[in-house]
Every structure is written in structure tokens, then in C-alpha cells.
PDB file of C-alpha atoms in Angstrom:
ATOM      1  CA  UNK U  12       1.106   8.485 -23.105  1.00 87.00           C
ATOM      2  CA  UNK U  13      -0.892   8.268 -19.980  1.00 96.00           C
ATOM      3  CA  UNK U  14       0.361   6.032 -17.291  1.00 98.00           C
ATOM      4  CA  UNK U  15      -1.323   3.108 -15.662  1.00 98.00           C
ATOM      5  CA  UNK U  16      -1.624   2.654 -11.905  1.00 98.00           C
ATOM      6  CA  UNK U  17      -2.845   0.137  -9.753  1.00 98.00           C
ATOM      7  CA  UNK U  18      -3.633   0.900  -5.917  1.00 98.00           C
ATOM      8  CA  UNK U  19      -4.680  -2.275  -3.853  1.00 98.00           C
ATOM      9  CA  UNK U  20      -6.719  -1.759  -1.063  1.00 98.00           C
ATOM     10  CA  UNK U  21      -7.075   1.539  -3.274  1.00 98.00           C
ATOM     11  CA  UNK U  22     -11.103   2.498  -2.594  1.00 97.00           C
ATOM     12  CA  UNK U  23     -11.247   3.048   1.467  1.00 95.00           C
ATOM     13  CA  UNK U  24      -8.803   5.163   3.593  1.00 95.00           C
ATOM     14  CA  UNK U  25      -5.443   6.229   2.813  1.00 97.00           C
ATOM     15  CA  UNK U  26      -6.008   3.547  -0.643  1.00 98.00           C
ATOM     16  CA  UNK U  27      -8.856   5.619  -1.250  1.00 98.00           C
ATOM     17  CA  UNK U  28      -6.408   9.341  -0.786  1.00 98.00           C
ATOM     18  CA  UNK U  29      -4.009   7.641  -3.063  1.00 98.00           C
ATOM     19  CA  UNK U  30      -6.086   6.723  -5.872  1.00 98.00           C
ATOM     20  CA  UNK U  31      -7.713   9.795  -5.982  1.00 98.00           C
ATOM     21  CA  UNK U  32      -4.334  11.994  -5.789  1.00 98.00           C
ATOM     22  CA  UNK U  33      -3.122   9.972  -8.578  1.00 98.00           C
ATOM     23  CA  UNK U  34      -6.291  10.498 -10.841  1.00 98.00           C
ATOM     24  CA  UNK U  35      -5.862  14.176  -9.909  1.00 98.00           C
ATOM     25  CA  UNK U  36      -2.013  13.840 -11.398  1.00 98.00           C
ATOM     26  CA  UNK U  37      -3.113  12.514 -14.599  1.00 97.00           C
ATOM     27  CA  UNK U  38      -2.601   8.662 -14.163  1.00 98.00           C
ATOM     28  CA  UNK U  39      -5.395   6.401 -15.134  1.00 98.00           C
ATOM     29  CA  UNK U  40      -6.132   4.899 -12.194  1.00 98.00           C
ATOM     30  CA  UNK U  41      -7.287   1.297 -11.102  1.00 98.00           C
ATOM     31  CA  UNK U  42      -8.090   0.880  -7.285  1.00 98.00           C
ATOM     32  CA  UNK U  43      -8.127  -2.321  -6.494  1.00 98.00           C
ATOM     33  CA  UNK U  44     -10.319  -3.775  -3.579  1.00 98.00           C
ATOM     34  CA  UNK U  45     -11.623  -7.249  -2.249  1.00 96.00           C
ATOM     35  CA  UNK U  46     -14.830  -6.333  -0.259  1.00 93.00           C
ATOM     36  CA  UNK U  47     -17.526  -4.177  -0.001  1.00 91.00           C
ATOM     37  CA  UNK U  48     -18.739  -3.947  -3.119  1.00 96.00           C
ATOM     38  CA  UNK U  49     -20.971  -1.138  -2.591  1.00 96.00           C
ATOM     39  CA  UNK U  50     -18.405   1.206  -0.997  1.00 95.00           C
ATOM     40  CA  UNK U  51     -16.583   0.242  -4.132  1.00 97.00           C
ATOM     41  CA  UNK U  52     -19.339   0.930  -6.283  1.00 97.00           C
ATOM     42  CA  UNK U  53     -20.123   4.596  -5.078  1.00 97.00           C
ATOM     43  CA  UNK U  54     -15.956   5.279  -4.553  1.00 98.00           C
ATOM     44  CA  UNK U  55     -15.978   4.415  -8.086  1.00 98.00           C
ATOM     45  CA  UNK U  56     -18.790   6.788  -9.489  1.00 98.00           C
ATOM     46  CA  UNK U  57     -17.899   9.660  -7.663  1.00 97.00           C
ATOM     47  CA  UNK U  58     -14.315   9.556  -8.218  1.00 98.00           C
ATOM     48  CA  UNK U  59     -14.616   8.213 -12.167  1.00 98.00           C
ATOM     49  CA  UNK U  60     -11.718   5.944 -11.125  1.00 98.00           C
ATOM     50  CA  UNK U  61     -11.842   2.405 -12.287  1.00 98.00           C
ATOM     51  CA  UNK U  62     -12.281  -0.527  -9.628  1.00 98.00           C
ATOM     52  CA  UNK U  63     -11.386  -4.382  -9.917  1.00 98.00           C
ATOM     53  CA  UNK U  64     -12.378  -6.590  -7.162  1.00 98.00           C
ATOM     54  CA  UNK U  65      -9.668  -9.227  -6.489  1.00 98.00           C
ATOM     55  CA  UNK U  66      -7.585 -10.472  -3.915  1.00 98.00           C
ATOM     56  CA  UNK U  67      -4.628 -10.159  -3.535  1.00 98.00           C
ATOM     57  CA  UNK U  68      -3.360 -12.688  -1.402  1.00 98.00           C
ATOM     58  CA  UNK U  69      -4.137 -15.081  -3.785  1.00 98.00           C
ATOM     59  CA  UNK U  70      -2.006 -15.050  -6.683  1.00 98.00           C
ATOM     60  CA  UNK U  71      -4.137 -16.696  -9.621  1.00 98.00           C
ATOM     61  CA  UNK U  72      -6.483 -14.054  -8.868  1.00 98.00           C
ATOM     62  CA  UNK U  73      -3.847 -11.752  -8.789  1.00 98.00           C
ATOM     63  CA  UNK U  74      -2.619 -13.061 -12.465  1.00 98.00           C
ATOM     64  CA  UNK U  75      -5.944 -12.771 -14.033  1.00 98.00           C
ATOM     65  CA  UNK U  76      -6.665  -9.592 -13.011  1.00 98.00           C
ATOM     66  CA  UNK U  77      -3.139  -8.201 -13.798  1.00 98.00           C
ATOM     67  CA  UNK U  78      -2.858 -10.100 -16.800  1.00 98.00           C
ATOM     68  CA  UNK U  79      -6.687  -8.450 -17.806  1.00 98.00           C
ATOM     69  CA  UNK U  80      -5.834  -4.598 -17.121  1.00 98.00           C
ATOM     70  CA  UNK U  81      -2.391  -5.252 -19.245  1.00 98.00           C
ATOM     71  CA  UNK U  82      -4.607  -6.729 -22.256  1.00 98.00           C
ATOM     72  CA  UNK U  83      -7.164  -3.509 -21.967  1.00 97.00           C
ATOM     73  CA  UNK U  84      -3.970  -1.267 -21.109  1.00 97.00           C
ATOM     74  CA  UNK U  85      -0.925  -2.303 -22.618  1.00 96.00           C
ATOM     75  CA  UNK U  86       1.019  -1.226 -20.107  1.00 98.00           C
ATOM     76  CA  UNK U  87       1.283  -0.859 -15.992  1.00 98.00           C
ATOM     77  CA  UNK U  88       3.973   1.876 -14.639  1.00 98.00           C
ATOM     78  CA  UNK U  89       3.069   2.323 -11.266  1.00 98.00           C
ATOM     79  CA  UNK U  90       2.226   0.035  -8.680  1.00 99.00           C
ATOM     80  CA  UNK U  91       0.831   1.091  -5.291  1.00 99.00           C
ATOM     81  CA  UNK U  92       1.375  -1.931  -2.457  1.00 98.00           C
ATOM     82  CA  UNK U  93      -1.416  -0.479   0.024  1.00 98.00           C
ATOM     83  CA  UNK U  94      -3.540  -3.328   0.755  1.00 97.00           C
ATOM     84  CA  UNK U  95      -3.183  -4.486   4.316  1.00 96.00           C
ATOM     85  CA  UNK U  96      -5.058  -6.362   7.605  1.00 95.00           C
ATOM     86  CA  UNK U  97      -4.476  -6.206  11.037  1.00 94.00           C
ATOM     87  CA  UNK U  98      -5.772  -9.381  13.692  1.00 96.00           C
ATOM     88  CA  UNK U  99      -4.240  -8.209  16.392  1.00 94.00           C
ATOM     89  CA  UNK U 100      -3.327 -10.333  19.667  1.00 96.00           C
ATOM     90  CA  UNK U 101      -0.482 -10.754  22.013  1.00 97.00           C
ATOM     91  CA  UNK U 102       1.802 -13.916  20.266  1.00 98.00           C
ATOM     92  CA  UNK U 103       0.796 -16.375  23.321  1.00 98.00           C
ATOM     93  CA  UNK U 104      -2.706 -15.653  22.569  1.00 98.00           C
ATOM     94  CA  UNK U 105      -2.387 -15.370  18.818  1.00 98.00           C
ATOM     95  CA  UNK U 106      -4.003 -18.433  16.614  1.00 98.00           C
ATOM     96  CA  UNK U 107      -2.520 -19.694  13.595  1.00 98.00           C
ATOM     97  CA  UNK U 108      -5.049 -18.818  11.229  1.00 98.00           C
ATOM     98  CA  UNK U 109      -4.910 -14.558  12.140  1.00 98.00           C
ATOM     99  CA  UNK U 110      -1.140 -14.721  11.665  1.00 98.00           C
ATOM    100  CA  UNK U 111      -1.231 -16.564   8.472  1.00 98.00           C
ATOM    101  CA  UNK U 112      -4.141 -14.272   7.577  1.00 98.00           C
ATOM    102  CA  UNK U 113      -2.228 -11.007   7.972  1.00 98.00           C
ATOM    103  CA  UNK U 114       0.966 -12.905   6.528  1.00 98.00           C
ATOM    104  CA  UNK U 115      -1.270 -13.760   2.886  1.00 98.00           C
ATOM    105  CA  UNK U 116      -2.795 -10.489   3.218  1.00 98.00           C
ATOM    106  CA  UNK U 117       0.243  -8.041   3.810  1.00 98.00           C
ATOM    107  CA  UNK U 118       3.499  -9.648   3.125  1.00 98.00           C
ATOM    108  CA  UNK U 119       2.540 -12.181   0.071  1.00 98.00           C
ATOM    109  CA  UNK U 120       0.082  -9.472  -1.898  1.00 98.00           C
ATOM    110  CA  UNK U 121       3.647  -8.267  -1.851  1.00 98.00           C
ATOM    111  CA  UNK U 122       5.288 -11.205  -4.178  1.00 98.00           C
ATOM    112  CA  UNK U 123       2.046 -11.622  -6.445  1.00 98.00           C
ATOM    113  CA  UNK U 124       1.272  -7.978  -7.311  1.00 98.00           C
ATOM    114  CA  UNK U 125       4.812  -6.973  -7.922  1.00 98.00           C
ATOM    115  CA  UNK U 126       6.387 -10.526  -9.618  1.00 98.00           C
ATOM    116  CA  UNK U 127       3.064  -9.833 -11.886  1.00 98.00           C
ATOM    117  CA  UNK U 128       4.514  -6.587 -13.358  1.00 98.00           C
ATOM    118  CA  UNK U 129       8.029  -6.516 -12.622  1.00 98.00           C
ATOM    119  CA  UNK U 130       9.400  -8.228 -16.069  1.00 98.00           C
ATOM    120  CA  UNK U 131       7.186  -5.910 -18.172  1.00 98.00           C
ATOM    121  CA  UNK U 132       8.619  -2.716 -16.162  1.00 98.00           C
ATOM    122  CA  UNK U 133      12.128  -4.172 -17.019  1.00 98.00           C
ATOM    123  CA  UNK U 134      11.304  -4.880 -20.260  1.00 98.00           C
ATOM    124  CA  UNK U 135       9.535  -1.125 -20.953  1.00 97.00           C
ATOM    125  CA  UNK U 136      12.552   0.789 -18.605  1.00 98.00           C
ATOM    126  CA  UNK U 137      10.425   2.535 -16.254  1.00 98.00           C
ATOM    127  CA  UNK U 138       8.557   1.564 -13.334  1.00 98.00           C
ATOM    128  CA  UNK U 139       7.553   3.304 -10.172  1.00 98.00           C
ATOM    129  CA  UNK U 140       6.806   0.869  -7.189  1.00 98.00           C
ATOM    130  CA  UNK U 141       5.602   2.239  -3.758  1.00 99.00           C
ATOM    131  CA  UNK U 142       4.809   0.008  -0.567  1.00 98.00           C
ATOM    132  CA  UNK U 143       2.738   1.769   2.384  1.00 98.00           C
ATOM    133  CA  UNK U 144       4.076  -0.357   5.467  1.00 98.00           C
ATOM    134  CA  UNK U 145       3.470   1.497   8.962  1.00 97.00           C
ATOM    135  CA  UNK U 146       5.373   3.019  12.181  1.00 97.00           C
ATOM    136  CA  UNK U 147       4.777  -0.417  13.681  1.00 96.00           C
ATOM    137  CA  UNK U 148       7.209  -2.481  11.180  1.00 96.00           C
ATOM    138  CA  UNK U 149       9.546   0.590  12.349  1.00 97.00           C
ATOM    139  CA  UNK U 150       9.320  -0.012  15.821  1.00 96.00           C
ATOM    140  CA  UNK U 151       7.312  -2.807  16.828  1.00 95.00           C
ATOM    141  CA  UNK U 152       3.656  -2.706  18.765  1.00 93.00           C
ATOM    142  CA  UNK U 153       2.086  -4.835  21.553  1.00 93.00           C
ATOM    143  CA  UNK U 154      -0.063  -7.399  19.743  1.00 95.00           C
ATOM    144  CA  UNK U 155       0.997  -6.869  16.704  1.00 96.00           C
ATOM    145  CA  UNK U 156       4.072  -9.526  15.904  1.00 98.00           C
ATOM    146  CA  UNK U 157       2.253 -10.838  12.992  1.00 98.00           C
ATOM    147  CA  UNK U 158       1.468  -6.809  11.594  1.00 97.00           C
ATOM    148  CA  UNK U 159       5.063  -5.941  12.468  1.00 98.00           C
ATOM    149  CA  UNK U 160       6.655  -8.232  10.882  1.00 98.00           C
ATOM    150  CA  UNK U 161       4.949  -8.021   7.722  1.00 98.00           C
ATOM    151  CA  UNK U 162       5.751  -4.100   7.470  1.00 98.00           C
ATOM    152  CA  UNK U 163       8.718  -4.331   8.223  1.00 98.00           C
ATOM    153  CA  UNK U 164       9.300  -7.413   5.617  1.00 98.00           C
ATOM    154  CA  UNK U 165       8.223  -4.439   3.204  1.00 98.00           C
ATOM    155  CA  UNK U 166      11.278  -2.540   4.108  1.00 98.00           C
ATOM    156  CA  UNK U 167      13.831  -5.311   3.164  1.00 98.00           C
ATOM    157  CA  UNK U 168      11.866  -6.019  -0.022  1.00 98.00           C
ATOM    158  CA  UNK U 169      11.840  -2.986  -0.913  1.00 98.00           C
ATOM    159  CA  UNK U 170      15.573  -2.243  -0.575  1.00 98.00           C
ATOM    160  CA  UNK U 171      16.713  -4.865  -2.698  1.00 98.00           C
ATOM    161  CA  UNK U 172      14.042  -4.854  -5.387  1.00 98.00           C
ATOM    162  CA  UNK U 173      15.222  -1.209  -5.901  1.00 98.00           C
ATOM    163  CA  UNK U 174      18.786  -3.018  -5.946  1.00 98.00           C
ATOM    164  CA  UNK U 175      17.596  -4.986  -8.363  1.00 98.00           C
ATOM    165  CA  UNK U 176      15.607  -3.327 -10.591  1.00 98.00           C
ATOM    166  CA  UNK U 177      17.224   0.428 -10.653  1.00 98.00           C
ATOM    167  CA  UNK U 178      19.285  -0.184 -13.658  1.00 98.00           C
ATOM    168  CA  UNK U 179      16.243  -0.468 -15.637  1.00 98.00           C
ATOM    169  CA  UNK U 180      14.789   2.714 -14.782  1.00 98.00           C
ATOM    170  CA  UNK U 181      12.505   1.206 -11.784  1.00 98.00           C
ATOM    171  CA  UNK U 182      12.341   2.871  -8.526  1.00 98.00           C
ATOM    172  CA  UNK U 183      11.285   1.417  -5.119  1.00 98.00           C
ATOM    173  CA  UNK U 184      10.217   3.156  -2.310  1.00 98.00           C
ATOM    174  CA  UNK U 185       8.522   2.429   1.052  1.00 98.00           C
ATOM    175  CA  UNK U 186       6.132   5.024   3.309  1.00 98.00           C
ATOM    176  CA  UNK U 187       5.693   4.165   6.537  1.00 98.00           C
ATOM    177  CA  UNK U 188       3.047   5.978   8.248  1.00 98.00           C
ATOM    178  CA  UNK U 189       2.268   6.819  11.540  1.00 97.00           C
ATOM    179  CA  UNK U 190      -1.721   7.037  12.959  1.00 95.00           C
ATOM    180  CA  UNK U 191      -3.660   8.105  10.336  1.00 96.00           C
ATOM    181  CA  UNK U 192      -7.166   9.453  10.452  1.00 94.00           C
ATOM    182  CA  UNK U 193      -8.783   6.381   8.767  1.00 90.00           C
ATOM    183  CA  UNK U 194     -11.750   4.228   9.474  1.00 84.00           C
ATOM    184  CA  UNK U 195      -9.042   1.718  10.650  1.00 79.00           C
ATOM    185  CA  UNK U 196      -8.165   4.570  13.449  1.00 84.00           C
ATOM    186  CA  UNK U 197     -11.314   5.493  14.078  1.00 81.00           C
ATOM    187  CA  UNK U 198     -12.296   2.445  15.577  1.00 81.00           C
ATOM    188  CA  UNK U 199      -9.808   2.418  18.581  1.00 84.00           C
ATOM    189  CA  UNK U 200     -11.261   2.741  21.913  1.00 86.00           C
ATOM    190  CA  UNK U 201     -11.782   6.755  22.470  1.00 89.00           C
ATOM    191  CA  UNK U 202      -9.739   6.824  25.525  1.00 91.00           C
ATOM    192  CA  UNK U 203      -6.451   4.287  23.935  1.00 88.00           C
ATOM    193  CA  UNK U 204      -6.605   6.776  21.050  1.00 90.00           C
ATOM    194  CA  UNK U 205      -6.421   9.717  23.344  1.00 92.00           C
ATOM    195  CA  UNK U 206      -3.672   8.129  25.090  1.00 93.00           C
ATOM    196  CA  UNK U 207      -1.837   7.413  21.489  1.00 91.00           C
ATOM    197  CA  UNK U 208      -2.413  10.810  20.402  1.00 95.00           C
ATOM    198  CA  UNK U 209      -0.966  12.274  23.641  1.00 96.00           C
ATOM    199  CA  UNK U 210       2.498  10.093  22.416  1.00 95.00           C
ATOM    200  CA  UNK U 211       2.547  12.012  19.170  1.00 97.00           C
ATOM    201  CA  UNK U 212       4.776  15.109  19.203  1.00 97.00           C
ATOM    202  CA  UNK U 213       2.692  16.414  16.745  1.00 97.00           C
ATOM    203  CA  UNK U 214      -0.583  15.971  19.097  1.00 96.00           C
ATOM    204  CA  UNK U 215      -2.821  15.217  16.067  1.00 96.00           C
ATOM    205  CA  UNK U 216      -3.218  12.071  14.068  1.00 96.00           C
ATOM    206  CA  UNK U 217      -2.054  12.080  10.608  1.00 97.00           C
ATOM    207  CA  UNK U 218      -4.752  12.968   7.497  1.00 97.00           C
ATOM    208  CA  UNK U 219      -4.954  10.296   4.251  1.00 98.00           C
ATOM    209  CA  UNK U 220      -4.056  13.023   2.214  1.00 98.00           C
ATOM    210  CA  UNK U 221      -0.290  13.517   3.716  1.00 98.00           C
ATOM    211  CA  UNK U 222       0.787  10.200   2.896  1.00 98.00           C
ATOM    212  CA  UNK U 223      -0.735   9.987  -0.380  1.00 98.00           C
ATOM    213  CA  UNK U 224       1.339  13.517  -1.916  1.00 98.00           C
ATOM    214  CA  UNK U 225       4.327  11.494  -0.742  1.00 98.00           C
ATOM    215  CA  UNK U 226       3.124   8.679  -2.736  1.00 98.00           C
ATOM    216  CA  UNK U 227       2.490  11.454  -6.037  1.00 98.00           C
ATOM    217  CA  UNK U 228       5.917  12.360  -5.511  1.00 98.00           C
ATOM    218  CA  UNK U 229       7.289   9.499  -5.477  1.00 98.00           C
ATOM    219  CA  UNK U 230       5.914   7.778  -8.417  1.00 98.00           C
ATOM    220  CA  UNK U 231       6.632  11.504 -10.776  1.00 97.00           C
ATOM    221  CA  UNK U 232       9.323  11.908 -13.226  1.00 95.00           C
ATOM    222  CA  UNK U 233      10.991  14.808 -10.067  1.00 97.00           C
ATOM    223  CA  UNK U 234      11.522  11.354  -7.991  1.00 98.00           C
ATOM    224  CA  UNK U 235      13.753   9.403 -10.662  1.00 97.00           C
ATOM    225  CA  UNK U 236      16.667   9.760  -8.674  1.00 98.00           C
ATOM    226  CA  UNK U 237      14.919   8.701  -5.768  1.00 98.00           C
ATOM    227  CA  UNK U 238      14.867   4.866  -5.002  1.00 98.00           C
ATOM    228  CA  UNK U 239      15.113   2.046  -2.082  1.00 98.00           C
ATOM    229  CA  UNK U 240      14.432   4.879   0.584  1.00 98.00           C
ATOM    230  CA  UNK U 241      12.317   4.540   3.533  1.00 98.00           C
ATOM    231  CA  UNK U 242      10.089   7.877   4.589  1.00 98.00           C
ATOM    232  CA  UNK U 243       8.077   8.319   7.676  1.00 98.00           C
ATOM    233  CA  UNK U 244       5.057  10.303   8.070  1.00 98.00           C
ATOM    234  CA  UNK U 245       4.283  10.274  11.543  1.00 97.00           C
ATOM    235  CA  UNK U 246       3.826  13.600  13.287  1.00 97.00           C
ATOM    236  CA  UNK U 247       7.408  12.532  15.201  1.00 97.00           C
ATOM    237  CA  UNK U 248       5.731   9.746  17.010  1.00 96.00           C
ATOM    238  CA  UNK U 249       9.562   7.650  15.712  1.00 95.00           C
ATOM    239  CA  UNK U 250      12.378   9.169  14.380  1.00 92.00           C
ATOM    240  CA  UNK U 251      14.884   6.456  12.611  1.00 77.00           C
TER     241      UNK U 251
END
């Protein structure tokens, strides 16, 4: 029987390295997205991978949509948590409405996507849940409380969902990665991402592809034995 999985944020960047890794496994893959429809559109058609628009900081859409791929599906095994925002300021400067954003958008996505399949992966005695948090909820960033805190929430859900839920044959795992060679990256001033890269013991940014064979791993039948661990994948840039 094939198994389902849903990526959020799953069409652009390291979403976009998971979704297509896990197509390449064998998994029937839905990559979730809430933008961009054309960039969702072409991801789509050239990786035959099935996209939903919906999103997921708002948890009726989250039901419908969940509630929709279990009615054409029957079943959802794996659930990637990979959607996520930055609006980045220093706290004294930081408005109410960009940390509640980033709070909706990375830390209660969280709840909705994974209270959505959680009883059905109890009920079926297998799931494999994966939550893509960052170096920053590891150690913290200048303007970034409201980021931070959020990925590092993941770390603590994580933990005691695998508590939880490993009885049932569920596993729960977080990735934290480091800087990434994503769009997201991309866009930092050439010289601050000179300066970052000079930090990194590695002296290269990390590629999409790195984090998502840890995420391949970690969702395969080799990983069973594997759950409420934290992995880094940072080129050395924090060692915890």
C-alpha cells in the first residue's frame, strides 16, 4: 500500500526538496502551499506531485483540506511540518500583528495539521511526523524573538507528542537546519550573508537537498526506532 504524505509549505525551497525526495521514495505526495499559485502550478507539472492550496494557520481550512485528501486517500502516514514565516525586527521595534503573524503561521500550523491526523495515525498504528524548525530556535537570533520562539516551541512539541504517541507505532522527530541555500537565503544582503557564511565551520551554506534525505530517513520503515530526537544540519555553525 502506498503511503500518503503531506508537506506544507511543500512547493518552494527546502518544502519543495522534500516533496520531491519523497515522490522519488515512493510516497504519494501532496505539497501543500498558500500562495503563488503559479509557482505552484508549474512545481506541480514538472514534478507530477499533487498540490492543495490552503492555509495552514487557519484551522477550518486546515480541516477541510485534511478531511478532503483522507476521503480521496483513505489514509495519511506521514506528515511533514515545513511551512514557516519570518517578520523579523528587534522586540522593542516589533508590532503586534508580525509576531502574531509568525506565531499563526509557524507554531499553530503546528496544532491544526497534526491534531487533524493524529487520532487516525493512532487508530491505523503507524505514523511518521517530522517538524523542520531552524538553528535559530537552537540558539536564538537578533530580531528574531517571535521566529525563535516558534522553532524552538517545535522542539518541546515534538518531544512529548513522540511521548505520547510512540506506543502506537508513531514517531516524532524535529530537523533543525542551519542556512540553507533557499530563496529565503538568497535574499540577505550580499555582504551580511558573507559575513554569516564566514561563521559557518563548514564555509558554505547548506543545499535543500541535505535536509530533505534526513527527512526520507526519517519517515522510512529503517527509522522506527527512531523518535522524539532533535538533528541539526548546519555545517557546525551550533553544536548542542
Amino acid at each position: 500500500m502506498t503511503k500518503i504524505a503531506i508537506v506544507t509549505g511543500g512547493t518552494r525551497g527546502i518544502g519543495a526538496s522534500i516533496s520531491k525526495k519523497l515522490k522519488s521514495s515512493n510516497f504519494k505526495v501532496i505539497a501543500n502551499y498558500t500562495s503563488n499559485d503559479d509557482a505552484a502550478e508549474s512545481f506541480s507539472k514538472e514534478n507530477n506531485i499533487e498540490v492543495i492550496k490552503w492555509d495552514v494557520s487557519n484551522y477550518d481550512q486546515c480541516q477541510k483540506s485534511v478531511n478532503k485528501i483522507y476521503e480521496d486517500n483513505k489514509h495519511i502516514d506521514i506528515l511533514v511540518n515545513n511551512a514557516g514565516i519570518t517578520r523579523d525586527a528587534p522586540l522593542h521595534k516589533m508590532s503586534k500583528d508580525n509576531w502574531q503573524k509568525v506565531i499563526d503561521v509557524n507554531l499553530n500550523s503546528i496544532f491544526n495539521m497534526t491534531s487533524l491526523v493524529i487520532n487516525k495515525m493512532r487508530e491505523n498504528s503507524f505514523g511518521r511526523i517530522v517538524h523542520i524548525s531552524s538553528v535559530n530556535g537552537q540558539k536564538g537570533q537578533f530580531g528574531q524573538t517571535n521566529y525563535a520562539a516558534t522553532k524552538s516551541a517545535l522542539i518541546g512539541f515534538s518531544k512529548s507528542l513522540a511521548l505520547e504517541s510512540a506506543s502506537k507505532g508513531i514517531t516524532s522527530n524535529v530537523i533543525c537546519p542551519g542556512y540553507i541555500n533557499t530563496e529565503m537565503v538568497a535574499a540577505i544582503r550580499e555582504d551580511i550573508l558573507k559575513s554569516i557564511i564566514e561563521t559557518i565551520p563548514s564555509q558554505r551554506l547548506g543545499e535543500a537537498d541535505e535536509v530533505a534525505e534526513m527527512v526520507d530517513y526519517l519517515v522510512s520503515d529503517k527509522a522506527s526506532y527512531v523518535n522524539g530526537s532533535t538533528f541539526s544540519i548546519n555545517g557546525g555553525l551550533w553544536m548542542d
